[in-house]
Amino acid sequence: MERALTPKATRKTDGAYAYLDLLAREASAVEFEGPILQARAAGADSATLEELERAKVAALQVRAVLRRRAKREAELSALFDTASDLAGLRDLDAVLEAIVHRARQLLATDIAYMTLNDPERGDTYMRVTDGSISASFRRLRLPMGAGLGGLVAQSGTPYNTADYFADPRFRHTNTIDVAVHEEGLVAILGVPLRLGTQVIGVLFAANRSARPFAQEEVALLCSLAAHAAVAIDTARLLQETRAALTELSEANTLIRAHSESIERAADAHDRMTGLVLRGGLRGGGVEDVAAVVTEVLGGRLTVLDDEGRPLVGESGDLDTGVFDAAQSSRALGRTVKRGDAYVASVDVGAAPLCTLVLRTDDPVSDTDQRILERAAIVTALLLLFRRSVAEAEGRVRGELLDDLVSRPELRGLDDRARRLGVDLDAPHVLVVARHDGQRERAAFWASSQATLAHGLATARGDEVVLLLPGDRPGALARRVAAELSASLGRPATAGAAPASGPASGPVAAVASAYAEARRCAGALVALGRTGDGASAEELGFVGLLVGERREVSGFLSGAIGPVLDYDARRGTALVKTLNAYFGTGGSLSRTAEALHIHVNTVTQRLDRVGQLLGEDWQEPGRALEIQLALRLHRLRTHMPDT
């Protein structure tokens, strides 16, 4: 049988249920006084009141435990969220800012900040702040062991103070104290950021008013610092990995570009080597080398010979700077850049051999500059081959021409000429060009010209001798004189004679033409016409003296031919008038008396002569030739066989 509860027991039970109800609805601490006040108002005895007091204390203790657990649970949840947030960040600056901001939130402080250690300088410096108002505070550096932060960084132990300036535990310095005072900080908590046994920095939470930091808050900030250190290290490693990957990518790009440059250089080298092997011995290939260079490197290429004349390309865009760069290139053995031009030049001994000028708007790498240098060397080899071949052929051709002009009695000279591609039976002109020094250059020029024209050339002292196809001695002599003078940079005088084969044969004709051409060149020098070129026929009466064939008809035609033709066509007496005019010493009146005509008629006839022969026909030299021609014409008229 159940025993009935007494009123006293009922009041105790009601009080216990009341406190359980307060705990269940998380009532405030002041509400826990309610059951005692109600019991006292109901007239409860002292024992009951004392029992309710003990129940209240126990309930408040349970409430405090529950609140601490709830707070810890909230802190753990916040730490979990923080770790999750930090794990999602990849940028180091973003990680540091998130850590400091979360520290300020979790501890509900006025400011949070972080310093990192500087191993090179041996101190710690402000890295990130949240809630700071002082610029000097954000730039603060702390010596190891100085201030609260320096002590934490040095010892690796958490420190906190409710009043920083009144705390004697820290080594205060003027710089730190001024910055802390400017920021207005009073209570400061600092915990180390650890990676293993290494302290990498300090995480702070601070208030601008006095505030003691509970042990739970210190532990909370330490836990956050542990997460932060791992996040910092992860972000740092990720950043370093990214930097390493970027460097690897750049290195790979450089290696790939270098590899492509090497392959391009190797391909260009193989192609240019093939040109040397295929074309060098034939004396060609310079244009092909230029084509390879422009195909590989792009731009415009000009190839210059030893005198700076273009072998390939145009010389219009060349200036003094290019030639200075060529000299520097030969001295350095490298490509030299001048403006948009890259210049590579090769010499033999102290004499330049060839120069390559590449103009391009794009930069040319070192590897590509080596290609240009290699092309210059290959071009130099081809030119040396060409020169060697020309010299070898020149010696053979020169020996043949020497024999033709000095020993025409030798047998087989015409056969030797045919083997060299020279047909002595065809029309040829022999040219003798006198020059002053530079024998090797003149000989090389003559040999090159003879080879190109399928003729012969030789050097004999201060003159070069050329046997060239053609039938216009005067024009060929003038061309040789002009071109050789330009090549030597000083006057060269050329005499020419036809070397067509007379009855005695083509070999004898060459020897005879050599003698006439030499006399013609000497006559030009004697007449003061150094640097000019002419044949005997073009020297007037002097040609009659130096010419082998004594071409009277040619002399007459050149001196008075137009007058003779006019008389023949019109039936006039201009020749008779000229004879009378010169016979009377140039007197118009006596000429008129001798011819039985009026003076005006004489004047009219002489004006006609001037129109036919030119206004200078009465000048002394010209008048002498005309008088000689008139005498020869008179002789031929009376002596038809002359």
XYZ file of C-alpha atoms in Angstrom, residues 4-636:
633
model
C 0.910 9.293 1.163
C 3.393 12.217 0.832
C 3.466 14.768 3.616
C 3.106 18.462 2.779
C 6.756 18.962 3.569
C 7.857 16.224 1.176
C 5.555 17.587 -1.479
C 7.170 21.042 -1.242
C 10.658 19.504 -1.637
C 9.566 17.577 -4.722
C 7.977 20.648 -6.246
C 11.225 22.625 -5.632
C 13.358 19.985 -7.401
C 11.000 19.936 -10.374
C 11.124 23.731 -10.485
C 14.934 23.768 -10.781
C 14.834 21.037 -13.416
C 12.366 23.164 -15.351
C 14.687 26.200 -15.061
C 17.614 24.134 -16.346
C 15.524 22.754 -19.185
C 14.586 26.188 -20.507
C 18.070 27.637 -19.902
C 16.790 30.304 -17.515
C 19.018 33.134 -16.336
C 20.841 32.829 -13.004
C 18.552 35.299 -11.242
C 15.468 33.124 -11.999
C 16.942 30.355 -9.823
C 16.008 32.448 -6.757
C 12.290 32.048 -7.612
C 11.548 28.657 -5.946
C 13.117 29.780 -2.665
C 11.136 33.012 -2.659
C 7.912 31.102 -3.357
C 8.617 28.605 -0.537
C 9.416 31.394 1.867
C 6.180 33.157 0.928
C 4.253 29.910 1.505
C 5.639 29.716 5.071
C 8.113 26.848 4.542
C 10.225 25.959 7.492
C 13.962 26.563 7.686
C 14.855 22.958 6.852
C 12.859 23.182 3.629
C 14.424 26.485 2.736
C 17.866 25.105 3.427
C 17.125 22.092 1.201
C 15.943 24.374 -1.600
C 19.110 26.474 -1.252
C 21.249 23.377 -1.735
C 19.132 22.395 -4.737
C 19.607 25.897 -6.168
C 23.379 25.743 -5.798
C 23.486 22.292 -7.427
C 21.247 23.498 -10.235
C 23.462 26.547 -10.843
C 26.517 24.303 -10.915
C 24.812 22.050 -13.468
C 23.841 25.181 -15.421
C 27.463 26.414 -15.430
C 28.708 23.009 -16.613
C 26.123 22.917 -19.367
C 27.002 26.456 -20.465
C 30.715 25.657 -20.510
C 30.065 22.570 -22.576
C 27.826 24.503 -24.940
C 30.476 27.188 -25.273
C 33.167 24.587 -25.878
C 30.943 22.898 -28.408
C 30.436 26.263 -30.144
C 34.175 26.896 -30.057
C 34.917 23.442 -31.469
C 32.311 24.024 -34.156
C 33.913 27.385 -34.921
C 37.349 25.749 -35.074
C 35.940 23.091 -37.397
C 34.424 25.780 -39.603
C 37.716 27.678 -39.491
C 39.669 24.597 -40.547
C 37.168 23.990 -43.333
C 37.420 27.614 -44.510
C 41.211 27.580 -44.383
C 41.356 24.325 -46.311
C 39.469 25.957 -49.158
C 41.878 28.897 -49.453
C 44.888 28.706 -51.777
C 46.328 32.204 -51.667
C 48.679 32.828 -48.724
C 47.502 36.402 -48.155
C 43.871 35.268 -48.111
C 44.747 32.504 -45.583
C 46.470 34.946 -43.236
C 43.632 37.462 -43.422
C 41.031 34.721 -42.732
C 42.971 33.455 -39.682
C 43.267 36.906 -38.084
C 39.641 37.770 -38.811
C 38.386 34.482 -37.271
C 40.567 35.004 -34.167
C 38.979 38.382 -33.616
C 35.503 36.866 -33.997
C 36.060 33.857 -31.718
C 37.531 35.835 -28.839
C 35.298 38.890 -29.398
C 38.250 41.274 -29.119
C 38.754 44.771 -30.491
C 41.682 43.768 -32.700
C 43.539 40.672 -33.854
C 46.854 40.567 -35.667
C 49.684 38.276 -36.705
C 53.451 38.655 -36.825
C 55.797 36.344 -38.715
C 59.427 35.633 -37.954
C 62.121 36.901 -40.318
C 65.062 34.435 -40.174
C 67.301 36.672 -42.264
C 66.931 39.738 -40.007
C 66.434 37.796 -36.788
C 63.246 39.612 -35.721
C 59.484 39.377 -36.183
C 57.340 41.748 -38.233
C 53.675 42.682 -38.494
C 52.101 40.705 -41.350
C 48.285 41.041 -41.070
C 45.931 43.064 -38.852
C 42.145 43.106 -38.400
C 40.612 46.091 -36.623
C 43.805 48.176 -36.535
C 43.586 51.979 -36.744
C 47.287 52.896 -36.552
C 49.557 52.948 -39.625
C 52.742 52.737 -37.529
C 51.327 49.703 -35.701
C 50.773 47.929 -39.031
C 54.453 48.543 -39.921
C 55.820 47.397 -36.555
C 58.878 45.114 -36.247
C 59.723 43.466 -32.909
C 63.181 42.292 -31.871
C 63.249 38.745 -30.550
C 62.505 38.839 -26.796
C 61.211 42.431 -26.812
C 57.607 43.113 -25.871
C 54.951 40.434 -25.442
C 55.110 39.361 -29.088
C 58.907 39.172 -29.153
C 58.867 37.066 -26.005
C 56.291 34.655 -27.460
C 58.252 34.403 -30.727
C 61.474 33.712 -28.873
C 60.153 31.306 -26.236
C 57.343 29.623 -28.171
C 55.097 29.995 -25.067
C 51.691 31.771 -24.883
C 51.636 35.001 -22.879
C 48.763 37.284 -21.958
C 48.355 40.429 -19.908
C 45.308 42.300 -18.689
C 47.267 45.588 -18.730
C 50.331 45.586 -21.017
C 51.944 48.832 -19.841
C 51.638 47.864 -16.153
C 53.036 44.356 -16.671
C 56.752 44.116 -15.689
C 57.283 40.706 -17.287
C 57.992 42.151 -20.735
C 61.028 44.066 -22.004
C 59.476 47.324 -23.075
C 61.059 49.320 -25.897
C 60.165 52.816 -26.967
C 59.313 51.761 -30.540
C 56.952 48.995 -29.415
C 55.347 51.000 -26.624
C 54.694 53.988 -28.916
C 53.023 51.762 -31.515
C 50.936 49.906 -28.892
C 49.933 53.180 -27.261
C 48.988 54.706 -30.637
C 46.784 51.668 -31.315
C 45.287 52.064 -27.784
C 45.854 48.441 -26.732
C 45.638 47.418 -23.070
C 44.898 43.679 -22.769
C 46.938 41.450 -25.117
C 47.045 37.689 -25.675
C 49.702 36.153 -27.897
C 50.181 32.486 -28.809
C 52.883 30.936 -31.000
C 52.363 29.656 -34.548
C 54.238 26.352 -34.602
C 55.334 24.028 -37.363
C 56.699 21.082 -35.462
C 59.290 22.523 -33.112
C 59.767 25.685 -35.187
C 57.971 28.903 -34.273
C 57.081 30.774 -37.464
C 55.136 33.638 -35.901
C 52.660 34.843 -33.273
C 48.850 35.164 -33.338
C 47.396 37.950 -31.166
C 44.007 38.974 -29.811
C 43.821 42.303 -27.947
C 41.399 44.741 -26.345
C 41.588 48.491 -25.928
C 40.414 48.127 -22.310
C 41.567 46.004 -19.386
C 40.433 42.417 -19.776
C 41.758 39.218 -18.256
C 41.962 36.280 -20.666
C 40.576 33.019 -19.296
C 42.482 29.783 -19.708
C 39.770 28.561 -22.066
C 40.385 31.602 -24.310
C 44.119 30.948 -24.321
C 43.465 27.326 -25.259
C 41.017 28.427 -27.960
C 43.514 30.824 -29.540
C 46.228 28.125 -29.340
C 43.929 25.705 -31.176
C 43.249 28.347 -33.835
C 46.995 29.015 -34.102
C 47.626 25.308 -34.640
C 45.116 25.221 -37.485
C 46.557 28.471 -38.811
C 50.139 27.178 -38.840
C 49.096 24.142 -40.868
C 47.076 26.330 -43.248
C 49.983 28.764 -43.607
C 52.400 25.945 -44.337
C 49.961 24.392 -46.826
C 49.406 27.697 -48.578
C 53.155 28.360 -48.579
C 53.878 24.928 -50.014
C 51.126 25.388 -52.583
C 52.513 28.800 -53.504
C 56.015 27.379 -53.772
C 54.638 24.505 -55.842
C 52.890 26.937 -58.135
C 56.051 28.997 -58.413
C 58.040 25.852 -59.120
C 55.516 24.764 -61.742
C 55.647 28.230 -63.305
C 59.440 28.077 -63.343
C 59.299 24.572 -64.796
C 56.844 25.749 -67.422
C 59.059 28.709 -68.284
C 62.104 26.465 -68.311
C 60.271 23.989 -70.510
C 59.307 26.821 -72.862
C 62.912 28.008 -72.959
C 64.174 24.480 -73.487
C 61.645 23.899 -76.235
C 62.556 27.208 -77.879
C 66.256 26.413 -77.462
C 65.698 22.958 -78.886
C 63.835 24.430 -81.835
C 66.652 26.945 -82.320
C 69.221 24.153 -82.232
C 67.194 22.092 -84.707
C 66.797 25.156 -86.912
C 70.514 25.863 -86.682
C 71.363 22.221 -87.416
C 69.016 22.196 -90.404
C 70.491 25.449 -91.711
C 74.008 24.092 -91.154
C 73.224 20.882 -93.048
C 71.667 22.788 -95.932
C 74.539 25.249 -96.170
C 77.094 22.442 -95.922
C 75.298 20.721 -98.789
C 75.557 23.928 -100.794
C 79.304 23.996 -100.227
C 79.665 20.374 -101.279
C 77.365 20.664 -104.301
C 78.052 24.181 -105.499
C 81.324 25.363 -103.994
C 83.613 23.645 -106.455
C 81.529 25.043 -109.310
C 81.997 28.555 -107.943
C 78.299 29.131 -107.117
C 75.950 28.880 -104.158
C 76.106 32.390 -102.605
C 72.534 33.164 -103.647
C 71.421 29.777 -102.287
C 73.028 30.515 -98.906
C 71.194 33.841 -98.794
C 67.926 32.040 -99.585
C 68.498 29.601 -96.692
C 69.210 32.457 -94.260
C 66.105 34.442 -95.181
C 63.959 31.292 -95.082
C 65.194 30.397 -91.590
C 65.561 33.863 -90.034
C 63.230 36.000 -92.157
C 64.000 39.636 -92.941
C 66.056 41.009 -95.841
C 69.619 39.860 -96.449
C 72.364 41.700 -98.300
C 75.641 39.913 -99.096
C 78.632 42.194 -99.711
C 81.956 41.256 -101.259
C 85.390 42.341 -100.052
C 84.870 45.836 -101.487
C 81.414 46.316 -99.973
C 79.594 45.756 -103.258
C 76.364 43.731 -103.084
C 76.533 40.171 -104.379
C 72.962 39.530 -103.199
C 70.376 42.165 -102.322
C 70.473 45.916 -102.729
C 72.964 48.447 -101.385
C 70.449 51.290 -101.146
C 69.801 50.886 -97.406
C 73.450 50.497 -96.403
C 75.059 53.294 -94.415
C 78.324 54.076 -92.677
C 77.107 52.417 -89.477
C 76.776 49.070 -91.272
C 80.370 49.181 -92.491
C 81.578 50.182 -89.009
C 79.593 47.242 -87.617
C 81.233 44.947 -90.192
C 84.656 46.038 -88.980
C 83.619 45.399 -85.370
C 82.199 41.997 -86.330
C 85.492 40.962 -87.904
C 87.389 42.119 -84.811
C 85.054 40.312 -82.373
C 84.272 37.279 -84.491
C 80.578 37.776 -83.622
C 77.413 39.305 -85.009
C 77.110 43.036 -84.289
C 73.736 44.829 -84.123
C 73.265 48.344 -85.498
C 69.677 49.598 -85.416
C 67.539 46.998 -87.163
C 70.589 45.479 -88.907
C 72.513 42.395 -87.749
C 75.977 42.317 -89.338
C 78.325 39.321 -89.604
C 81.610 39.763 -91.452
C 84.494 37.389 -92.233
C 88.069 38.265 -93.145
C 91.137 36.408 -94.351
C 94.195 37.730 -92.619
C 93.545 41.444 -92.299
C 91.511 41.724 -95.508
C 87.679 41.473 -95.448
C 86.235 38.677 -97.542
C 82.460 39.031 -97.216
C 79.781 40.681 -95.056
C 76.183 39.586 -94.400
C 73.678 42.280 -93.386
C 70.311 41.012 -92.095
C 67.584 43.609 -91.587
C 64.538 42.530 -89.601
C 61.955 44.121 -87.306
C 61.980 41.070 -85.016
C 64.698 40.418 -82.399
C 67.275 37.810 -83.432
C 68.242 35.362 -80.672
C 71.824 34.375 -79.897
C 71.284 31.009 -81.565
C 69.931 32.653 -84.706
C 72.872 35.057 -84.685
C 75.136 32.007 -84.740
C 73.235 30.884 -87.878
C 74.033 34.243 -89.487
C 77.695 33.882 -88.503
C 77.805 30.344 -89.896
C 76.213 31.604 -93.109
C 78.927 34.260 -93.352
C 81.598 31.580 -92.982
C 79.939 29.377 -95.610
C 79.665 32.377 -97.951
C 83.342 33.103 -97.375
C 84.179 29.486 -98.242
C 82.141 29.693 -101.439
C 83.861 32.937 -102.402
C 87.229 31.365 -101.678
C 86.238 28.399 -103.835
C 85.144 30.801 -106.537
C 88.389 32.706 -106.248
C 90.441 29.508 -106.267
C 88.600 28.194 -109.315
C 88.950 31.544 -111.048
C 92.620 31.669 -110.213
C 93.164 28.112 -111.452
C 91.241 28.742 -114.657
C 92.902 32.121 -114.918
C 96.343 30.555 -114.783
C 95.451 28.118 -117.566
C 93.804 30.816 -119.661
C 96.571 33.262 -118.855
C 99.256 30.803 -119.927
C 97.415 30.240 -123.220
C 97.062 33.983 -123.904
C 100.719 34.513 -122.978
C 101.685 31.940 -125.566
C 99.320 33.445 -128.165
C 100.814 36.937 -127.887
C 104.466 36.063 -127.283
C 105.010 32.634 -128.877
C 102.467 32.284 -131.652
C 104.759 29.803 -133.412
C 103.921 27.102 -130.860
C 101.860 24.249 -132.232
C 98.426 23.322 -130.880
C 97.495 26.757 -129.520
C 94.124 26.716 -131.287
C 93.397 23.226 -129.854
C 94.209 24.433 -126.348
C 91.857 27.369 -126.897
C 89.019 25.078 -128.018
C 89.428 22.931 -124.886
C 88.868 26.109 -122.850
C 85.769 26.988 -124.842
C 87.428 29.730 -126.933
C 86.897 29.633 -130.705
C 89.681 31.708 -132.233
C 87.977 31.603 -135.623
C 85.075 33.646 -134.237
C 85.366 37.466 -134.008
C 87.426 38.546 -130.998
C 88.863 41.776 -129.670
C 92.183 41.995 -127.857
C 92.330 44.656 -125.132
C 95.465 45.873 -123.354
C 94.706 47.858 -120.178
C 97.460 49.803 -118.450
C 97.151 50.502 -114.717
C 99.244 51.863 -111.892
C 99.874 49.177 -109.246
C 97.441 46.730 -107.548
C 98.544 43.984 -109.890
C 96.803 41.167 -108.002
C 93.454 42.950 -107.937
C 93.733 43.893 -111.620
C 94.680 40.331 -112.539
C 91.782 38.882 -110.552
C 89.357 41.339 -112.146
C 90.598 40.535 -115.658
C 90.449 36.784 -115.007
C 86.874 37.063 -113.695
C 85.770 39.115 -116.701
C 87.383 36.694 -119.143
C 85.776 33.692 -117.448
C 82.326 35.294 -117.530
C 82.729 36.270 -121.211
C 84.303 32.917 -122.233
C 87.508 34.655 -123.218
C 91.137 34.719 -122.069
C 93.073 37.020 -119.750
C 96.603 37.382 -118.438
C 98.650 39.891 -116.480
C 101.914 41.219 -117.858
C 103.639 43.705 -115.572
C 101.501 46.818 -115.103
C 99.041 45.815 -117.766
C 96.328 43.199 -118.190
C 95.532 41.591 -121.539
C 92.066 40.311 -122.433
C 90.908 38.397 -125.480
C 87.131 38.759 -125.544
C 84.441 37.790 -128.046
C 83.168 40.768 -130.061
C 83.691 42.961 -133.098
C 83.615 46.485 -131.596
C 87.121 47.269 -130.319
C 86.487 50.880 -129.369
C 83.369 50.230 -127.282
C 84.983 47.243 -125.560
C 88.130 49.265 -124.778
C 86.070 52.024 -123.151
C 84.101 49.513 -121.065
C 87.250 47.773 -119.837
C 88.873 51.113 -118.983
C 85.814 52.290 -117.029
C 85.187 49.059 -115.101
C 88.835 48.395 -114.273
C 89.263 52.006 -113.131
C 86.232 51.596 -110.819
C 87.577 48.314 -109.428
C 91.059 49.701 -108.760
C 89.926 53.091 -107.594
C 92.412 54.749 -109.983
C 92.571 55.351 -113.761
C 93.198 52.466 -116.152
C 93.801 53.113 -119.876
C 92.755 50.547 -122.490
C 93.673 50.121 -126.140
C 91.895 47.553 -128.310
C 92.331 45.925 -131.713
C 90.299 43.358 -133.640
C 91.794 39.848 -133.461
C 89.927 38.329 -136.388
C 91.921 35.791 -138.341
C 93.644 37.051 -141.483
C 95.198 34.825 -144.097
C 98.032 33.951 -141.744
C 95.547 32.372 -139.312
C 93.791 33.276 -136.041
C 96.840 32.677 -133.821
C 98.944 35.183 -135.753
C 96.010 37.620 -135.684
C 96.001 37.551 -131.842
C 99.732 38.357 -131.705
C 99.323 41.185 -134.230
C 96.288 42.572 -132.348
C 98.262 42.552 -129.077
C 100.984 44.722 -130.593
C 98.437 47.170 -132.005
C 96.420 47.349 -128.770
C 99.580 48.065 -126.744
C 100.557 50.892 -129.086
C 96.995 52.217 -128.912
C 97.039 52.262 -125.083
C 100.453 53.967 -125.139
C 99.170 56.562 -127.598
C 96.215 57.353 -125.314
C 98.587 57.957 -122.410
C 100.839 60.107 -124.624
C 97.836 62.144 -125.788
C 96.880 62.844 -122.175
C 93.809 60.590 -122.284
C 94.694 58.438 -119.264
C 91.646 56.529 -118.006
C 90.093 56.415 -121.492
C 89.730 53.560 -123.970
C 89.839 53.512 -127.787
C 90.806 51.546 -130.858
C 93.324 52.667 -133.513
C 90.505 53.661 -135.843
C 89.264 56.127 -133.251
C 92.622 57.882 -132.856
C 92.488 59.690 -136.200
C 95.817 60.086 -138.023
C 97.563 58.700 -134.904
C 95.750 55.454 -135.614
C 97.530 55.283 -138.926
C 100.805 55.231 -137.048
C 99.879 52.664 -134.384
C 97.520 50.451 -136.399
C 98.731 47.205 -137.893
C 96.367 47.362 -140.880
C 96.865 51.044 -141.779
C 93.125 51.554 -142.282
C 93.226 54.601 -144.612
C 89.587 54.201 -145.578
C 88.538 54.234 -141.984
C 90.640 57.329 -141.313
C 89.194 59.147 -144.327
C 85.682 58.205 -143.315
C 86.203 59.475 -139.803
C 87.927 62.712 -140.838
C 86.083 63.950 -143.973
C 83.565 61.185 -144.750
C 80.464 63.435 -144.459
C 81.988 65.979 -146.913
C 82.899 63.259 -149.416
C 79.381 61.816 -149.210
C 77.798 65.268 -149.652
C 79.855 65.992 -152.773
C 78.989 62.580 -154.199
C 75.248 63.080 -153.634
C 74.941 66.748 -154.602
C 77.734 67.193 -157.166
C 79.190 70.069 -155.082
C 82.847 71.044 -154.704
C 83.256 71.129 -150.926
C 86.439 68.989 -151.011
C 87.946 71.261 -153.719
C 87.019 74.313 -151.635
C 88.691 72.809 -148.508
C 91.884 72.068 -150.466
C 91.992 75.650 -151.723
C 91.154 77.079 -148.282
C 93.972 75.186 -146.513
C 96.319 75.781 -149.498
C 95.937 79.588 -149.174
C 96.547 79.517 -145.425
C 92.876 79.974 -144.592
C 92.344 83.151 -146.609
C 88.792 83.579 -147.901
C 89.686 86.099 -150.604
C 92.572 84.105 -152.030
C 90.444 80.970 -151.926
C 87.799 82.806 -153.946
C 90.454 83.955 -156.453
C 91.865 80.416 -156.770
C 88.421 78.963 -157.398
C 87.166 81.935 -159.462
C 84.104 82.338 -157.273
C 82.753 85.074 -155.045
C 83.909 85.303 -151.431
C 80.330 84.872 -150.285
C 80.202 81.570 -152.098
C 83.358 80.453 -150.283
C 81.789 81.451 -146.973
C 78.606 79.539 -147.764
C 80.568 76.407 -148.688
C 82.661 76.558 -145.501
C 79.494 76.996 -143.442
C 78.182 73.826 -145.039
C 81.464 72.072 -144.131
C 80.996 73.199 -140.538
C 77.525 71.734 -140.528
C 78.842 68.412 -141.820
C 82.047 68.093 -139.752
C 81.141 70.050 -136.663
C 81.899 73.532 -135.432
C 85.379 72.539 -134.191
C 86.661 71.532 -137.623
C 89.051 74.523 -137.755
C 90.685 73.859 -134.377
C 94.386 73.035 -134.815
C 94.262 69.308 -134.001
C 91.130 68.698 -136.011
C 92.315 70.871 -138.896
C 95.550 68.863 -139.063
C 93.601 65.586 -139.366
C 91.348 67.089 -142.080
C 94.329 68.348 -144.084
C 96.032 64.933 -143.824
C 92.804 63.239 -144.911
C 92.496 65.607 -147.888
C 96.048 64.745 -149.016
C 95.407 60.982 -148.635
C 92.149 61.366 -150.583
C 93.953 63.179 -153.366
C 96.607 60.448 -153.478
C 93.963 57.701 -153.609
